[in-house]
XYZ file of C-alpha atoms in Angstrom:
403
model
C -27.531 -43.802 -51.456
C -26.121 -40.032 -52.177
C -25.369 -38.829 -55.043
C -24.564 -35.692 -57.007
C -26.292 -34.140 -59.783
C -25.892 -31.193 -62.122
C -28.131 -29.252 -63.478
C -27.964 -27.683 -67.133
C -26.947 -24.488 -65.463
C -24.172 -25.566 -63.398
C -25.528 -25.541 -60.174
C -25.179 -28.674 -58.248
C -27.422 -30.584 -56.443
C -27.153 -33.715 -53.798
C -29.649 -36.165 -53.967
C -30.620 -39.057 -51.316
C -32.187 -42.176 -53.071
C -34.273 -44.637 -51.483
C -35.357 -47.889 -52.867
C -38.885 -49.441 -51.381
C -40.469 -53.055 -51.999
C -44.026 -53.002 -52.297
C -45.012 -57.026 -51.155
C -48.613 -57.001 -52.135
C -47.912 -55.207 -55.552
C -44.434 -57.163 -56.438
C -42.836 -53.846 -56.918
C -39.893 -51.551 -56.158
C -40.756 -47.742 -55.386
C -37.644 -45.709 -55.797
C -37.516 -42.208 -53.805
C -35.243 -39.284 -54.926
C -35.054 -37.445 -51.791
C -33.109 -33.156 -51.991
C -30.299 -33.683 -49.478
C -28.677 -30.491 -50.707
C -29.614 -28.295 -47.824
C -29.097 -31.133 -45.150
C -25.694 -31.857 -46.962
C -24.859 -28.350 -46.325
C -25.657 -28.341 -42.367
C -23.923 -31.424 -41.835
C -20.746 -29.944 -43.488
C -21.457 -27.091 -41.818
C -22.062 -28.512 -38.223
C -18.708 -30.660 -39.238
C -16.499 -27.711 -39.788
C -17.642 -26.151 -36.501
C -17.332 -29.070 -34.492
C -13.233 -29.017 -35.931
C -12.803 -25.825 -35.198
C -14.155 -25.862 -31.602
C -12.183 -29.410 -31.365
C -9.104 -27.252 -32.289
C -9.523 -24.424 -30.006
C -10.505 -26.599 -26.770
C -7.554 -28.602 -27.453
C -5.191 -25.573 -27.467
C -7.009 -23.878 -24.470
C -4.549 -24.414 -21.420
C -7.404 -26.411 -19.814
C -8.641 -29.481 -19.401
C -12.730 -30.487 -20.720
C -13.894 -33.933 -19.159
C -17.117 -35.760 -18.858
C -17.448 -39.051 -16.676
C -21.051 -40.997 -17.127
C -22.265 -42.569 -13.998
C -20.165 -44.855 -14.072
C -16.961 -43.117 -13.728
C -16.226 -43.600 -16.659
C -14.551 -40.788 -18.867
C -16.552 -39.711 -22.474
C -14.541 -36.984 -23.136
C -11.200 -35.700 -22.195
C -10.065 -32.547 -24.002
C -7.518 -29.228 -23.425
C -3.853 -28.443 -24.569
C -3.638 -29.014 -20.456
C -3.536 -32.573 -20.274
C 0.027 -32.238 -21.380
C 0.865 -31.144 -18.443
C -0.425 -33.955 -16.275
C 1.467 -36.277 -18.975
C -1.868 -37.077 -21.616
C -3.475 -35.645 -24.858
C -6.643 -35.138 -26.106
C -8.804 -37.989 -26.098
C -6.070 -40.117 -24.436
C -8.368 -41.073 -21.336
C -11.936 -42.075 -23.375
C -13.576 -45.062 -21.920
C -11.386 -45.519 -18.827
C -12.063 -45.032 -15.699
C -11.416 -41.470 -13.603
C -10.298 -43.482 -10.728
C -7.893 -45.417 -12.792
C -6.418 -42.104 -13.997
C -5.415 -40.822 -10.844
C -3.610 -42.157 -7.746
C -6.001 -42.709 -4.987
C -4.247 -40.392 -2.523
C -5.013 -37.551 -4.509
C -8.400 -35.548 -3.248
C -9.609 -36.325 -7.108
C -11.130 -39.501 -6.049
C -12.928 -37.342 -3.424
C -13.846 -34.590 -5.434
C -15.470 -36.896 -8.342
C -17.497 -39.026 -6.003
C -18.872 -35.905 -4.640
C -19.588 -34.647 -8.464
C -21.081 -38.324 -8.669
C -23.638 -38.012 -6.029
C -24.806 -34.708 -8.117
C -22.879 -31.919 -6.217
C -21.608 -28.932 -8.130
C -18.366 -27.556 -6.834
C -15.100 -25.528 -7.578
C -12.118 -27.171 -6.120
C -8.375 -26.232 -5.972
C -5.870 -29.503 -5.640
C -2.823 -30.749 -6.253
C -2.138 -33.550 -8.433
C 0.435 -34.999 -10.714
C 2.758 -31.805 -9.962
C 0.580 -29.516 -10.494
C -2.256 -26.903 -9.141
C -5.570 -26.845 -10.421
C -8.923 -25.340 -9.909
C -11.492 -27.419 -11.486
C -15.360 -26.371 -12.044
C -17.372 -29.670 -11.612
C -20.901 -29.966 -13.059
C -23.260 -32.500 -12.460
C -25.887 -34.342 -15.266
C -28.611 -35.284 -14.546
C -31.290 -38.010 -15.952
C -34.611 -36.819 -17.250
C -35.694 -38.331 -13.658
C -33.657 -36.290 -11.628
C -31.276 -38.903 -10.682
C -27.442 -38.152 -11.033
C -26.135 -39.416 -14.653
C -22.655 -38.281 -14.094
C -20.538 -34.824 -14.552
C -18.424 -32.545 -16.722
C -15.886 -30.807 -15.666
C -12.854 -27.704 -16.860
C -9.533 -27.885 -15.145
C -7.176 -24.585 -15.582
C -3.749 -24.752 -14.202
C -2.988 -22.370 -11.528
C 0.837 -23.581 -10.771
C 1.943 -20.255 -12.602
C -0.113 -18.245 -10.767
C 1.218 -19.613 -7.630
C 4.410 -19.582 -8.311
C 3.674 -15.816 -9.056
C 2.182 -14.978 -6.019
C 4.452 -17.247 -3.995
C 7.638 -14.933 -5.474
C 4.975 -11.647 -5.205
C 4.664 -12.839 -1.450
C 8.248 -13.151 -0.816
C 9.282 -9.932 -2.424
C 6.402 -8.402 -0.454
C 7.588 -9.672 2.851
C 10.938 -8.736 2.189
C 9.447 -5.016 0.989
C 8.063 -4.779 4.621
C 10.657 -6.193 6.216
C 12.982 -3.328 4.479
C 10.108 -0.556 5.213
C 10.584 -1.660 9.542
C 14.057 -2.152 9.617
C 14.886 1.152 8.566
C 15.210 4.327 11.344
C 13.123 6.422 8.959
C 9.428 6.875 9.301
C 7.637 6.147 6.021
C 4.119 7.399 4.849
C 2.977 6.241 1.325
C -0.265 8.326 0.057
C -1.646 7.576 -3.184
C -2.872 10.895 -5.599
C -6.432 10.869 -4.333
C -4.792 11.020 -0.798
C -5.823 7.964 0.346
C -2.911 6.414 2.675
C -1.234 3.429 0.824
C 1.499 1.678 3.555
C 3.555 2.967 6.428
C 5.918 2.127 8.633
C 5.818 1.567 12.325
C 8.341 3.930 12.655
C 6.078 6.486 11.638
C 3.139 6.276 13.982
C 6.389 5.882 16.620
C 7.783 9.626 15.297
C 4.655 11.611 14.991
C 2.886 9.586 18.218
C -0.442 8.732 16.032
C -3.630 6.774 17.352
C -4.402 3.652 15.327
C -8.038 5.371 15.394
C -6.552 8.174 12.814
C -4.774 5.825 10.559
C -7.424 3.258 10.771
C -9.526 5.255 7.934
C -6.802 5.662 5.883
C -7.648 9.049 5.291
C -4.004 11.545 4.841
C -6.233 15.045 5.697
C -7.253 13.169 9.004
C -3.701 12.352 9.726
C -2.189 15.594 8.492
C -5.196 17.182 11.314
C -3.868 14.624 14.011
C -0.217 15.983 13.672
C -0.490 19.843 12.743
C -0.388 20.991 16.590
C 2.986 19.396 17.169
C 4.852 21.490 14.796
C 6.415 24.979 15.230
C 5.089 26.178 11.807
C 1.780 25.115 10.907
C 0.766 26.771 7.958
C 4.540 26.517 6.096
C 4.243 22.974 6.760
C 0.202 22.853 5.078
C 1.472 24.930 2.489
C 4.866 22.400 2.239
C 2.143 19.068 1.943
C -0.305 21.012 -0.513
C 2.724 22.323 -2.712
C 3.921 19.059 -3.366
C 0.495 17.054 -4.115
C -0.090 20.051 -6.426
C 3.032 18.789 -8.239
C 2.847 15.340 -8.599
C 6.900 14.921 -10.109
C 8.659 17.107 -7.707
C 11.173 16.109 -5.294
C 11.221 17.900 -1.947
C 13.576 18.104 1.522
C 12.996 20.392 4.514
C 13.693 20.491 7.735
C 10.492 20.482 10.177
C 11.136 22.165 13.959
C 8.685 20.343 16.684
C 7.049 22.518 19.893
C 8.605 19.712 21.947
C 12.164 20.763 20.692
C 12.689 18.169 18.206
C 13.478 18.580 14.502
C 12.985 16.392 11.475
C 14.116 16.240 7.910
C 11.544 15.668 5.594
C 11.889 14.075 2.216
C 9.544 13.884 -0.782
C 9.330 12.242 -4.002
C 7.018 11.045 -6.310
C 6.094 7.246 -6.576
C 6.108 6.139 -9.690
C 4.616 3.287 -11.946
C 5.823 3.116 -15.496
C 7.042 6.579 -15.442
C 3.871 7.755 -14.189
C 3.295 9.390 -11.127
C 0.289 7.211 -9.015
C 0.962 8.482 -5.596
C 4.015 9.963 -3.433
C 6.333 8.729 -0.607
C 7.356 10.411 2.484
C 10.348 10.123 4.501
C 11.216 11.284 8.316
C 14.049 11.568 9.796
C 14.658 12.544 13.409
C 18.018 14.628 13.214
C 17.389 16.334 17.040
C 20.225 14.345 18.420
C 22.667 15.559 15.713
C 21.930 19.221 15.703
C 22.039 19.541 19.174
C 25.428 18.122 18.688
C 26.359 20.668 16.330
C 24.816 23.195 18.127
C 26.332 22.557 21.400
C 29.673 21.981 19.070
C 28.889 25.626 17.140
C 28.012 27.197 21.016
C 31.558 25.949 22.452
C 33.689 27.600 19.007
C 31.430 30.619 19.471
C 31.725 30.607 23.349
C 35.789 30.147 22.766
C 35.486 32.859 20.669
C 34.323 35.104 23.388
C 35.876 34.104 26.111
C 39.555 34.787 23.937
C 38.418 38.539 23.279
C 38.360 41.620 25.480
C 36.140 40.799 28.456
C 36.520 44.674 30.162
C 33.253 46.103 31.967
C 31.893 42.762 30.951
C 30.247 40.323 33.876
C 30.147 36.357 33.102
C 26.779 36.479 32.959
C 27.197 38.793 29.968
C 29.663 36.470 28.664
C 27.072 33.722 28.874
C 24.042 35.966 27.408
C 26.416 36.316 24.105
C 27.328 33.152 23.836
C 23.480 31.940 23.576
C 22.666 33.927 20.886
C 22.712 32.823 18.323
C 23.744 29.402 18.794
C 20.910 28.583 21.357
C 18.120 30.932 20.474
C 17.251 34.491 19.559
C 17.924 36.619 22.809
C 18.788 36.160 26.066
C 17.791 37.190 29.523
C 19.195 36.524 32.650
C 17.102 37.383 35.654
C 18.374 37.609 39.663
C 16.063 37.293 42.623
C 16.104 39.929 45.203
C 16.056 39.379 48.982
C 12.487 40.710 48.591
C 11.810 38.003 45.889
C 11.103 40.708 43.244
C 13.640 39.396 39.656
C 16.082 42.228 38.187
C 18.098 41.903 35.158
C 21.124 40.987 35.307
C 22.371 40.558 31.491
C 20.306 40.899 28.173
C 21.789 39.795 24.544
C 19.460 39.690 20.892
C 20.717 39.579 17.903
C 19.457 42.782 17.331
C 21.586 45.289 19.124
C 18.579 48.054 19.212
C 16.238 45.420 21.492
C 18.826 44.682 24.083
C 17.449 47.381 26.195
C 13.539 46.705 25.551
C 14.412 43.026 27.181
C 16.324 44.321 29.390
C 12.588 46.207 30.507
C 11.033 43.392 30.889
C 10.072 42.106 34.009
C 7.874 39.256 34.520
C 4.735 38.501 37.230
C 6.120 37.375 40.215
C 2.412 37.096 41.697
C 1.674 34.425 38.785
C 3.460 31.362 40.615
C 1.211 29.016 37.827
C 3.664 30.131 35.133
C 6.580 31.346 33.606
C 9.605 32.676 35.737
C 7.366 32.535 39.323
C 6.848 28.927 38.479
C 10.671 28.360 37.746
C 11.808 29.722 40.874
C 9.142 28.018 42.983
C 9.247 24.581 41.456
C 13.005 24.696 40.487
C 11.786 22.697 37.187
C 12.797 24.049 33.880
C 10.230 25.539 32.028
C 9.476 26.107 27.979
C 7.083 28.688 26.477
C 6.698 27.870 22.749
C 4.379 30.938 22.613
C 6.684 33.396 22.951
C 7.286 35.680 19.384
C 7.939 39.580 18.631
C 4.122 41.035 19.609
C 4.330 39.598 23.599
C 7.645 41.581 23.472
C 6.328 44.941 22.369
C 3.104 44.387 24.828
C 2.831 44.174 28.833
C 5.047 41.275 29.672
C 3.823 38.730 31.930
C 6.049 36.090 31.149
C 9.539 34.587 29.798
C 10.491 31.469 29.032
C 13.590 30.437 30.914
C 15.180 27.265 31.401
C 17.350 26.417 34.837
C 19.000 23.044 36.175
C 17.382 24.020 39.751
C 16.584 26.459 42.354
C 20.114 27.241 43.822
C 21.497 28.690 40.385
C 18.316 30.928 40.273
């Protein structure tokens, strides 16, 4: 018996009595017994155990035990709602009852059974779940049955179900388009690209492999007309993570591409920056060739006195087709003279005019036109091989009978 006492002072006390016979004396011994501190744990060990009960059965999980018998001791979580129970709904019956038996649950707790720990993802009653199972075991060793936490993944997967379709779709977008596409993120570490891409600049998978943008901007820098204004283009740009950029990059090879830059983006901050490519070469040859035949109009409709066509032709190349022109004509004794000169600088028509090129060197330039008949492009050429001895000029003919 418990009871309460208070003392003169206020403070209050709880008291366990116990009442004892005594046989061989024909008495009654009567303990008082201070519960007051043991009162206090209890209560204490009470309060804790309702407010654990409370926050395991609003966790969206599901706590279970199952003695060895397969038989549930506790079942606990704000999760068994969504299999259809609530707390402390399945005590004392059996797992296998709780479950159909084409489920893998029936699996999965026999193998918890026989003392196997184990992390599991299956479906059941509608729903994914990844469940943690935990043997017990007897103070012999042998398997005494298991505990278990369920949490509900059907969310998540319905997340990254929708996060792979909108992904697919993303790269499906990113392959169907004409445009080559590099993504580099602001430690220049490539993010995603296109195949369009490694099509346009002709890349190894050995440089993109490392994912590394210096190695790739190495890999490419040779095929461009301007290397250092496109370096200094790329380092610009990375130096300013929010600007927006388009150029126009000329290839050795002839071709041209516009270039677009922008920042990428994630909540209004810049993590990294997109590039665009686009090959334009067919379209301004067009309007080149379309620009060349106004121009050449032009000329043609004008005064054409002490003027040959092959002057008429040198004109009309410059400078729709390039910067200046030469025309060269073979001799009977196979030495080249000129035979019309055009630059769009007046005062160097007659330096070009000077030149004359190696006829010895039949490995290059004009000497290997004429002997091959093959067209022939020297991307080398610029204002300091003009000025200097001149050894060769790029020219460009259909074949050896218009030579």
């Amino acid at each position: 018996l418990e009871h309460r006492m208070v003392a003169s002072d206020g403070a209050e006390r709880w008291f366990r009595t116990e009442m004892h016979m005594a046989p061989s004396e024909g008495q009654v011994l009567g303990l008082m017994i201070d519960a007051t501190d043991a009162r206090r744990i209890a209560e204490a060990l009470r309060a804790a155990e309702a407010r654990l009960r409370q926050v395991v059965n609003n966790a969206p999980v599901i706590l279970f035990a199952v003695d060895k018998h397969g038989i549930v001791t506790i079942s606990e979580g704000s999760g068994l709602r969504a299999v259809g129970h609530h707390p402390g709904q399945n005590v004392g019956r059996s797992i296998f009852d709780l479950y159909p038996a084409e489920t893998q649950m029936h699996a999965n707790a026999r193998r918890a059974l026989a003392g196997e720990e184990m992390t599991t993802t299956s479906y059941t009653l509608h729903s994914w779940w990844e469940t943690h199972w935990t043997p017990i075991f007897d103070p012999a060793g042998r398997p005494a049955g298991f505990t278990g936490v369920s949490v509900n993944l059907t969310e998540r997967r319905e997340a990254q179900a929708k996060l792979t379709q909108s992904m697919s779709l993303l790269r499906a977008t990113l392959e169907a388009t004409t445009d080559g596409i590099l993504v580099v993120d602001k430690d220049g570490r490539i993010v995603d690209y296109n195949a369009r891409f490694v099509e346009m600049w002709n890349l190894p998978a050995a440089v993109l492999e490392p994912r590394d943008d210096e190695r790739a901007l190495a890999a490419v820098i040779e095929q461009v007309r301007d290397p250092d204004g496109f370096l200094a283009k790329v380092r610009a740009l990375y130096s300013e993570p929010a600007a927006i950029s388009h150029d126009v990059i000329e290839f050795r090879d002839g071709r041209i591409f516009e270039r677009d830059s922008r920042p990428q983006l994630v909540d209004g901050a810049a993590v990294g920056r997109v590039w665009s490519f686009r090959d334009v070469t067919a379209e301004r040859r067009a309007t080149r060739r379309a620009t060349f035949l106004a121009a050449a109009s032009k000329v043609l409709a004008g005064p054409l006195e002490d003027v040959t066509p092959l002057d008429v032709v040198a004109r009309m190349t410059v400078p729709w087709l390039c910067d200046w022109c030469h025309i060269l004509l073979v001799d009977e004794d196979g030495q080249p003279r000129s035979a019309a000169a055009y630059h769009h600088d007046p005062s160097r028509v007659e330096l070009i005019r000077r030149l004359r090129p190696d006829m010895s060197r039949s490995d290059r330039s004009v000497a290997k036109v004429i002997a091959t008949g093959e067209p022939l492009v020297d991307n080398e050429m610029n204002d300091e091989r003009m000025t200097g001895p001149m050894e060769s000029v790029p020219v460009s003919v259909p074949n050896r009978e218009q030579v």
